[in-house]
PDB file of C-alpha atoms in Angstrom:
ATOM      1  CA  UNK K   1    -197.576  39.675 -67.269  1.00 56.00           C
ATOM      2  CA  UNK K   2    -201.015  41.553 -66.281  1.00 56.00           C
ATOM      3  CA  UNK K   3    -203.736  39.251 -67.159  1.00 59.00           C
ATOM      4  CA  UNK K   4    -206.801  41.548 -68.137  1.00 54.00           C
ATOM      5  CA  UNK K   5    -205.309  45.429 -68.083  1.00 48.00           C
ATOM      6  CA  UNK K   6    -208.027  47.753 -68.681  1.00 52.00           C
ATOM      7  CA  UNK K   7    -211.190  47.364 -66.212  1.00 55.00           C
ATOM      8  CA  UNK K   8    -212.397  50.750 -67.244  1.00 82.00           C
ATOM      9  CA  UNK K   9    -214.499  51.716 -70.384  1.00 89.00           C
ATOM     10  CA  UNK K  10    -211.883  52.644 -72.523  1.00 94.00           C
ATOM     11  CA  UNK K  11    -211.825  50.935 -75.692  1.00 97.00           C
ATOM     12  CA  UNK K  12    -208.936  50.221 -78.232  1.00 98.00           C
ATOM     13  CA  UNK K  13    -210.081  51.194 -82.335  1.00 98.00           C
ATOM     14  CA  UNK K  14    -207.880  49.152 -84.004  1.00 98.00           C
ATOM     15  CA  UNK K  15    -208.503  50.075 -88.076  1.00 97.00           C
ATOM     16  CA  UNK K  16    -206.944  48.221 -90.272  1.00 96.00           C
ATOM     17  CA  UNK K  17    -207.009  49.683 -94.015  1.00 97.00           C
ATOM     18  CA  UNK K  18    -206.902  48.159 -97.238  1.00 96.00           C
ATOM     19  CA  UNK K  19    -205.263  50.755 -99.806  1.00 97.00           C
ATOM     20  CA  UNK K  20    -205.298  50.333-103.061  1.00 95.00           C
ATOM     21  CA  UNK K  21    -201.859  50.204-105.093  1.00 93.00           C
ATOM     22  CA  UNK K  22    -200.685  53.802-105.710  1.00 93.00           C
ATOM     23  CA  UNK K  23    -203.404  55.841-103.164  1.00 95.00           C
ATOM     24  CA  UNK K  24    -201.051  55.311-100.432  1.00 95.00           C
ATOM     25  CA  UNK K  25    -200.424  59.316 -99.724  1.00 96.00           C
ATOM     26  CA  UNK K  26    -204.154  60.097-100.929  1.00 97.00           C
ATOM     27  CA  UNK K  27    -205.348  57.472 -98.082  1.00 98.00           C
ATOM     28  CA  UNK K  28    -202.798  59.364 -95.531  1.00 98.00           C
ATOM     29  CA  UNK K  29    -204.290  62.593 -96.247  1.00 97.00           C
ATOM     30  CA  UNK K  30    -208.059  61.218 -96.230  1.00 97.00           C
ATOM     31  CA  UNK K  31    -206.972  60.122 -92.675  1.00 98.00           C
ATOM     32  CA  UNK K  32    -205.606  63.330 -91.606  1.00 98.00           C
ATOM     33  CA  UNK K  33    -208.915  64.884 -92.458  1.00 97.00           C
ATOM     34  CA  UNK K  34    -210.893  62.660 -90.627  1.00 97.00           C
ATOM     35  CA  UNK K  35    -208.477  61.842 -87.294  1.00 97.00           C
ATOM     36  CA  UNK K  36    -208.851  66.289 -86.934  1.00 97.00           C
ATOM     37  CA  UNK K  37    -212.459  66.010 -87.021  1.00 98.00           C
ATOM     38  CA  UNK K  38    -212.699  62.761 -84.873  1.00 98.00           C
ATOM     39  CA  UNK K  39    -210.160  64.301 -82.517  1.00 97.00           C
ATOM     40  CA  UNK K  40    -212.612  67.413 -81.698  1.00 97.00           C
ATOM     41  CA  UNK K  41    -215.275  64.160 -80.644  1.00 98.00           C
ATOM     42  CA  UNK K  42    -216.225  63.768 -77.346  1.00 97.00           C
ATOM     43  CA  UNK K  43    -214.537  60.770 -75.700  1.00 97.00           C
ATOM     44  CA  UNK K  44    -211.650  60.827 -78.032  1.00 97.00           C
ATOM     45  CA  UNK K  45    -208.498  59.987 -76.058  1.00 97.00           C
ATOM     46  CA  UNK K  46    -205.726  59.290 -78.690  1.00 97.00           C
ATOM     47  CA  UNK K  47    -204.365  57.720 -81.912  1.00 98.00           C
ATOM     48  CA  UNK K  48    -201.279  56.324 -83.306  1.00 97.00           C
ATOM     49  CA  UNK K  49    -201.550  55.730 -87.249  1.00 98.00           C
ATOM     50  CA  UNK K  50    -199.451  53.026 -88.520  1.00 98.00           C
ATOM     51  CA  UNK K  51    -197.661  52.462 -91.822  1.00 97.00           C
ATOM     52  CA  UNK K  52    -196.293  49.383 -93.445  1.00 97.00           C
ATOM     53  CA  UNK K  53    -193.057  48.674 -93.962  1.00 96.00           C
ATOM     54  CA  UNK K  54    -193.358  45.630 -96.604  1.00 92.00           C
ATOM     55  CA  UNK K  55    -194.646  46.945 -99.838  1.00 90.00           C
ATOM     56  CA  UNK K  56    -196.927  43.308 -99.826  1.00 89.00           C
ATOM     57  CA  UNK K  57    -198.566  43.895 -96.547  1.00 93.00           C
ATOM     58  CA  UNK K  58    -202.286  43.102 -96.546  1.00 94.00           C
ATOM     59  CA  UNK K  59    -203.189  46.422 -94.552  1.00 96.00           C
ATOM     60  CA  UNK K  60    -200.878  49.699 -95.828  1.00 96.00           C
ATOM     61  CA  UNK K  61    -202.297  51.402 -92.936  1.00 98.00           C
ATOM     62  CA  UNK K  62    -203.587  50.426 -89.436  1.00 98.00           C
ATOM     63  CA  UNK K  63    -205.298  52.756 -87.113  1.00 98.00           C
ATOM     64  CA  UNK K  64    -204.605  51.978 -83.270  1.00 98.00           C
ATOM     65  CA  UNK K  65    -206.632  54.854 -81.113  1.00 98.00           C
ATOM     66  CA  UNK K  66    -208.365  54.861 -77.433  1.00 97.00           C
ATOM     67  CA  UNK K  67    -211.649  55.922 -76.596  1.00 97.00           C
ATOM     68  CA  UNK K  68    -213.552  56.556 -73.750  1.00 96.00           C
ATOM     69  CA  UNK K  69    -215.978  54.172 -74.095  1.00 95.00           C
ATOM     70  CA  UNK K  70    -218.002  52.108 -76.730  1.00 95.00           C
ATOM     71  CA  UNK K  71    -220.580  55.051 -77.262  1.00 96.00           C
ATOM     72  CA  UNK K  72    -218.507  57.550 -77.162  1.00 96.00           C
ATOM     73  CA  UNK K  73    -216.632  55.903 -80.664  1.00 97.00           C
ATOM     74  CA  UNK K  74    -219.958  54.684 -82.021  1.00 96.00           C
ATOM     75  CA  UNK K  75    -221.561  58.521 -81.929  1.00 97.00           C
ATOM     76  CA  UNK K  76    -218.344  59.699 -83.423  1.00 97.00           C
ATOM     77  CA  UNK K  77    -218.121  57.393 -86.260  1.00 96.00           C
ATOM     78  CA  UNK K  78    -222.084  58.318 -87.088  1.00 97.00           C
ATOM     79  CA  UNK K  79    -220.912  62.014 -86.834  1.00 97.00           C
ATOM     80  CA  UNK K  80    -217.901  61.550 -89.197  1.00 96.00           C
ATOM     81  CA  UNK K  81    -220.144  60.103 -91.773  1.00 94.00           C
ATOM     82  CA  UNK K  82    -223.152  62.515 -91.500  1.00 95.00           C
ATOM     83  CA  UNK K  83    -221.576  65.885 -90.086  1.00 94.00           C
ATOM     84  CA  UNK K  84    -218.054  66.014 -91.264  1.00 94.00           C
ATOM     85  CA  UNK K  85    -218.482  66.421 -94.735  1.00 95.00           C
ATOM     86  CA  UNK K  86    -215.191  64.527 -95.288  1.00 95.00           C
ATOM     87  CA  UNK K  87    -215.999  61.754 -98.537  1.00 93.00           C
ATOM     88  CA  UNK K  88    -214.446  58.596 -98.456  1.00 91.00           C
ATOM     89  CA  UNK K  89    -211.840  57.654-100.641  1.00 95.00           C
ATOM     90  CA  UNK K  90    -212.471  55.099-103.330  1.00 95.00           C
ATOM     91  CA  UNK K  91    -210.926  51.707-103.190  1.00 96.00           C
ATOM     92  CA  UNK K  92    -209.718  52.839 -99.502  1.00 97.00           C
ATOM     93  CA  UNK K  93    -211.643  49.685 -97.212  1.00 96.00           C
ATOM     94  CA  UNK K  94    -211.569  49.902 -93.381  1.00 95.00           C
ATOM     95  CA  UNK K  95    -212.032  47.045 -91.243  1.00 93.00           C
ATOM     96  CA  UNK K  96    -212.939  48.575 -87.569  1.00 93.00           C
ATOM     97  CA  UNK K  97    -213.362  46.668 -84.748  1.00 95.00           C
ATOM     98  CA  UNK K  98    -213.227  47.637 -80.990  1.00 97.00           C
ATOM     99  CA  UNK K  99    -211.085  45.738 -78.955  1.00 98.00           C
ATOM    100  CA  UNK K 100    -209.365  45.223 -74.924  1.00 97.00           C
ATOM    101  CA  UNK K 101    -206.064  44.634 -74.291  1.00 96.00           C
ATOM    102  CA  UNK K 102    -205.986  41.831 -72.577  1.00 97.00           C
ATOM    103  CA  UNK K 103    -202.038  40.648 -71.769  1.00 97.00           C
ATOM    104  CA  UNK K 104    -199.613  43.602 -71.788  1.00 96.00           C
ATOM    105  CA  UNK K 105    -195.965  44.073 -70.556  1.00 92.00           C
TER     106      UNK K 105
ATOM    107  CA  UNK E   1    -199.313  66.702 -84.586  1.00 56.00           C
ATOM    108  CA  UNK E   2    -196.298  64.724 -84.738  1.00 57.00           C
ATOM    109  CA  UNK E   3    -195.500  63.846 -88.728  1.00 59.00           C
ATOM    110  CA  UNK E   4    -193.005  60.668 -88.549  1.00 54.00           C
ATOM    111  CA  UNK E   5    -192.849  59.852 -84.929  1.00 48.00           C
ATOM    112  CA  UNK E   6    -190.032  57.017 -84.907  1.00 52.00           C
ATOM    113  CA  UNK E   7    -186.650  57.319 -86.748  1.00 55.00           C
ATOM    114  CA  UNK E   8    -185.044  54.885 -85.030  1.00 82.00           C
ATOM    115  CA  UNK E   9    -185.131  51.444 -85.904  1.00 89.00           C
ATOM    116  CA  UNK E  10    -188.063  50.250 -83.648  1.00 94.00           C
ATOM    117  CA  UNK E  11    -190.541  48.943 -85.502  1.00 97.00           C
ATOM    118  CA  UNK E  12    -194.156  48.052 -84.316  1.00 98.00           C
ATOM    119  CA  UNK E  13    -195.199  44.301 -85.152  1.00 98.00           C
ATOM    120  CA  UNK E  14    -199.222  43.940 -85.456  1.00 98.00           C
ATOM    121  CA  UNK E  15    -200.412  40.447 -86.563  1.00 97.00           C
ATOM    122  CA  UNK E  16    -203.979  40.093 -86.678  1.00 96.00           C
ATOM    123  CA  UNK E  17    -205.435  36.391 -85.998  1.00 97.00           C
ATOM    124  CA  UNK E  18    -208.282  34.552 -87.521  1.00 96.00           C
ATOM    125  CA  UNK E  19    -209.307  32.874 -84.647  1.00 97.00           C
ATOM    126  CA  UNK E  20    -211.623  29.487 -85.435  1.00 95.00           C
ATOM    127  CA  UNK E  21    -215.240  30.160 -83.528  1.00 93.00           C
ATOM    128  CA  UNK E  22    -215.125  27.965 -80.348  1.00 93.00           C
ATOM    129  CA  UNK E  23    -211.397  28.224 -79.854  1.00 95.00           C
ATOM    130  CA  UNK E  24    -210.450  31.868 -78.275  1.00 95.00           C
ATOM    131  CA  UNK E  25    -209.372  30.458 -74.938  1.00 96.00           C
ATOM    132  CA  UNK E  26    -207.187  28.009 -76.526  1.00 97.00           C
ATOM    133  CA  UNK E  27    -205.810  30.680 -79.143  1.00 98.00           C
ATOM    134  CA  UNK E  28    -204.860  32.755 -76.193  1.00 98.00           C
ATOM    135  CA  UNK E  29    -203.451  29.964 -74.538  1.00 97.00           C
ATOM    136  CA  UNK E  30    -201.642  29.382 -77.928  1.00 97.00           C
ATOM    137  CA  UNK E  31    -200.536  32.953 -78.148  1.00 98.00           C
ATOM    138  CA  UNK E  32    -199.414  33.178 -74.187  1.00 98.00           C
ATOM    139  CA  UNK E  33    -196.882  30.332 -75.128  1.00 97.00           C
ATOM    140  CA  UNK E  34    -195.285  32.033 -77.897  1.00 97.00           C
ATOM    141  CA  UNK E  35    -195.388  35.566 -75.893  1.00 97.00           C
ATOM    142  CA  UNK E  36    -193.429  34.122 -73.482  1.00 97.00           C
ATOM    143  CA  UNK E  37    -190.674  31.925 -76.343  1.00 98.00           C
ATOM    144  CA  UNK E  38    -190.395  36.007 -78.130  1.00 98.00           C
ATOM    145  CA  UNK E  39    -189.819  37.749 -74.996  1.00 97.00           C
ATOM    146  CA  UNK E  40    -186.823  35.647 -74.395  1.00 97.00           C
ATOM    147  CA  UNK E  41    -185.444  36.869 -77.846  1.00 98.00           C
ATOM    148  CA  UNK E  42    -182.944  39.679 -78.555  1.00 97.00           C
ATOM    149  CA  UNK E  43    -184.700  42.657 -79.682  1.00 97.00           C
ATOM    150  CA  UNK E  44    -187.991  42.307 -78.258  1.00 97.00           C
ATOM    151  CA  UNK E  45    -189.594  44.851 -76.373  1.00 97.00           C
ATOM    152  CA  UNK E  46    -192.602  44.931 -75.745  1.00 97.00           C
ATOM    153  CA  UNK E  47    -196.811  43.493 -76.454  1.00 98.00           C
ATOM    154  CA  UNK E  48    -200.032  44.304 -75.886  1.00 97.00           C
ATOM    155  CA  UNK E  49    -202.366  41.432 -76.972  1.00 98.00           C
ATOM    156  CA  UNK E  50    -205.977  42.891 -77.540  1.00 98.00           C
ATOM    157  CA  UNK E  51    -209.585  40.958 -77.596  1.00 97.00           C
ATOM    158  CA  UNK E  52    -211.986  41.916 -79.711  1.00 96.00           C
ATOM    159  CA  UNK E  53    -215.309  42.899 -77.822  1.00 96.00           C
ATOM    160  CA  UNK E  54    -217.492  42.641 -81.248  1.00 92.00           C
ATOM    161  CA  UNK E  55    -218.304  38.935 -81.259  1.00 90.00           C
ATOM    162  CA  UNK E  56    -218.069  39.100 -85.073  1.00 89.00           C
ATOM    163  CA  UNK E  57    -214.909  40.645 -85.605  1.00 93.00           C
ATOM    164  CA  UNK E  58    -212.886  39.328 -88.517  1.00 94.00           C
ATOM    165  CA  UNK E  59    -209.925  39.442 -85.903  1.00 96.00           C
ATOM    166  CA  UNK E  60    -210.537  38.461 -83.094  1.00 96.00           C
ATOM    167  CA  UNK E  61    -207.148  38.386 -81.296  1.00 98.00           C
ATOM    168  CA  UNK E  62    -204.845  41.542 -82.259  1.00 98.00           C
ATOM    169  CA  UNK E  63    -201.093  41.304 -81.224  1.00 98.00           C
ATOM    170  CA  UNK E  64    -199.354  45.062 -81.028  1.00 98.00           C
ATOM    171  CA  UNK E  65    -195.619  44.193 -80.170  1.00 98.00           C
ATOM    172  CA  UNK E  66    -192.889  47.033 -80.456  1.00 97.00           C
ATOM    173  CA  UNK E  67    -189.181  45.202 -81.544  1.00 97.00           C
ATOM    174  CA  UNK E  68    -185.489  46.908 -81.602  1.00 96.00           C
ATOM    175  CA  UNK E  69    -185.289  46.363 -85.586  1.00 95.00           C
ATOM    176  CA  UNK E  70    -186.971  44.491 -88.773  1.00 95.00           C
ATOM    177  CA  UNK E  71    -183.684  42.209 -88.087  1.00 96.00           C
ATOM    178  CA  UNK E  72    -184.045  41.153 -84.409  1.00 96.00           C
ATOM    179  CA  UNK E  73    -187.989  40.650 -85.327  1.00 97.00           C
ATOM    180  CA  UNK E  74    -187.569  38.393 -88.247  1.00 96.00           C
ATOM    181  CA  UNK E  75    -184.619  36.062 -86.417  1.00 97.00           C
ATOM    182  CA  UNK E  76    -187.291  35.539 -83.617  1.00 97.00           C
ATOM    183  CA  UNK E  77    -189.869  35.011 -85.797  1.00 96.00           C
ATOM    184  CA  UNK E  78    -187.654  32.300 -87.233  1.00 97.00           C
ATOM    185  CA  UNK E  79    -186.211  30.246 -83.795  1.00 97.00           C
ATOM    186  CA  UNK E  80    -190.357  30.238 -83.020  1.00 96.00           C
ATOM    187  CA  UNK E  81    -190.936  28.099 -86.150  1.00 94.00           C
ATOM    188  CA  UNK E  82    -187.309  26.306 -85.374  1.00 95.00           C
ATOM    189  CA  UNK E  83    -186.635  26.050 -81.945  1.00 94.00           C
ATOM    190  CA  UNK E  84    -189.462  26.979 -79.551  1.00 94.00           C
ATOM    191  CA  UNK E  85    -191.383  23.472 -79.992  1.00 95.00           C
ATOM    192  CA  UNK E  86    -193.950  25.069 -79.707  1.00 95.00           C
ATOM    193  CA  UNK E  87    -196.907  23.669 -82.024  1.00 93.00           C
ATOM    194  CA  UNK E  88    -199.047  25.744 -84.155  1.00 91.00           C
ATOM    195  CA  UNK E  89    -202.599  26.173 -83.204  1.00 95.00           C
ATOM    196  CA  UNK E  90    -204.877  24.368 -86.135  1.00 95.00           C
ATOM    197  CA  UNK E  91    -207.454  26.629 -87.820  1.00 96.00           C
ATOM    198  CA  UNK E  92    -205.501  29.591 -85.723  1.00 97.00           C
ATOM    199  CA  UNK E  93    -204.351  31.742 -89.006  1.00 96.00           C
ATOM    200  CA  UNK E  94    -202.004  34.807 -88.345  1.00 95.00           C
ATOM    201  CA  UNK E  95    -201.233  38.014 -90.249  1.00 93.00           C
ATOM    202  CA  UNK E  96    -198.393  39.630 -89.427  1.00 94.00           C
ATOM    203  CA  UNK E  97    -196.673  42.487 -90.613  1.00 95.00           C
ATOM    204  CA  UNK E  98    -194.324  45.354 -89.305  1.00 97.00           C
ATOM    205  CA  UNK E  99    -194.874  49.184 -89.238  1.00 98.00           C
ATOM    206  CA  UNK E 100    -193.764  52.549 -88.282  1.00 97.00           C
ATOM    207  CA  UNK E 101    -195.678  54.894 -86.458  1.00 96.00           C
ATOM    208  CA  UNK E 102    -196.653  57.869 -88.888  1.00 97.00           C
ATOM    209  CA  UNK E 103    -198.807  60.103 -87.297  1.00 97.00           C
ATOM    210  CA  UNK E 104    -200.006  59.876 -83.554  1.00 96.00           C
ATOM    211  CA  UNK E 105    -200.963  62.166 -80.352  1.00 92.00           C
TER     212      UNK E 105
END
């Protein structure tokens, strides 16, 4: 197994959502909106939005998505809240946090 | 962008762990022991175990693992409790659940 994988800057977003009971396609199509705008960011690299399959689970949806780098995310997420114009949806609660991958196989 | 990426069975496991402050090397220690009990199993495919690098993430340690079905997941899941003798890590508090892939690029 490769012990630390990633020496460069990118960076894994991994976004896990809290959705409230019955939003579930509202919260997909709030994240549509804002993955198109934070795909035209610089240092945007790629996403991969997932979905739970258990009705129960904690997080509905989780967000996995590279970036270039720490800054590159950080300027983004300030743009997406004071350029987009995209407004949050209610009850929907992110937890972001920026992470390496650090066994793989 | 692709709508519903995976209709096969595959499903993407992502538990995210609490990790107690003081204890990530031993939690990844922990989690390197069970890596290597699940990869044994039938059905598993692959994992990519990421670190946070925010020191105050709520999640610390977040384990992306891609299995052959729900099925093949939850029997492994099972013989780790059962049969890998393999002790849990005190304080070390998991959240697992599994997902499909709805959206990515």
């Amino acid at each position: 197994m490769n012990e630390t994988v990633t020496e460069d800057e990118h960076v894994t977003l991994i976004n896990a959502f809290i959705v409230p009971v019955g939003k579930e396609a509202e919260a997909v199509k709030f994240w549509d909106k804002a993955a198109d705008f934070m795909r035209g960011q610089p240092g945007y690299v790629s996403t991969a939005l997932h979905q739970s399959i258990l009705p129960d689970a904690k997080y509905m949806l989780i967000n996995v998505a590279q970036w270039e780098s720490v800054d590159a995310f950080k300027a983004a997420s300030k743009a997406l809240g004071t350029e987009s114009g995209i407004k949050p949806l209610e009850g929907l609660v992110p937890n972001p946090s920026l992470y390496k991958v650090i066994r793989a196989d």
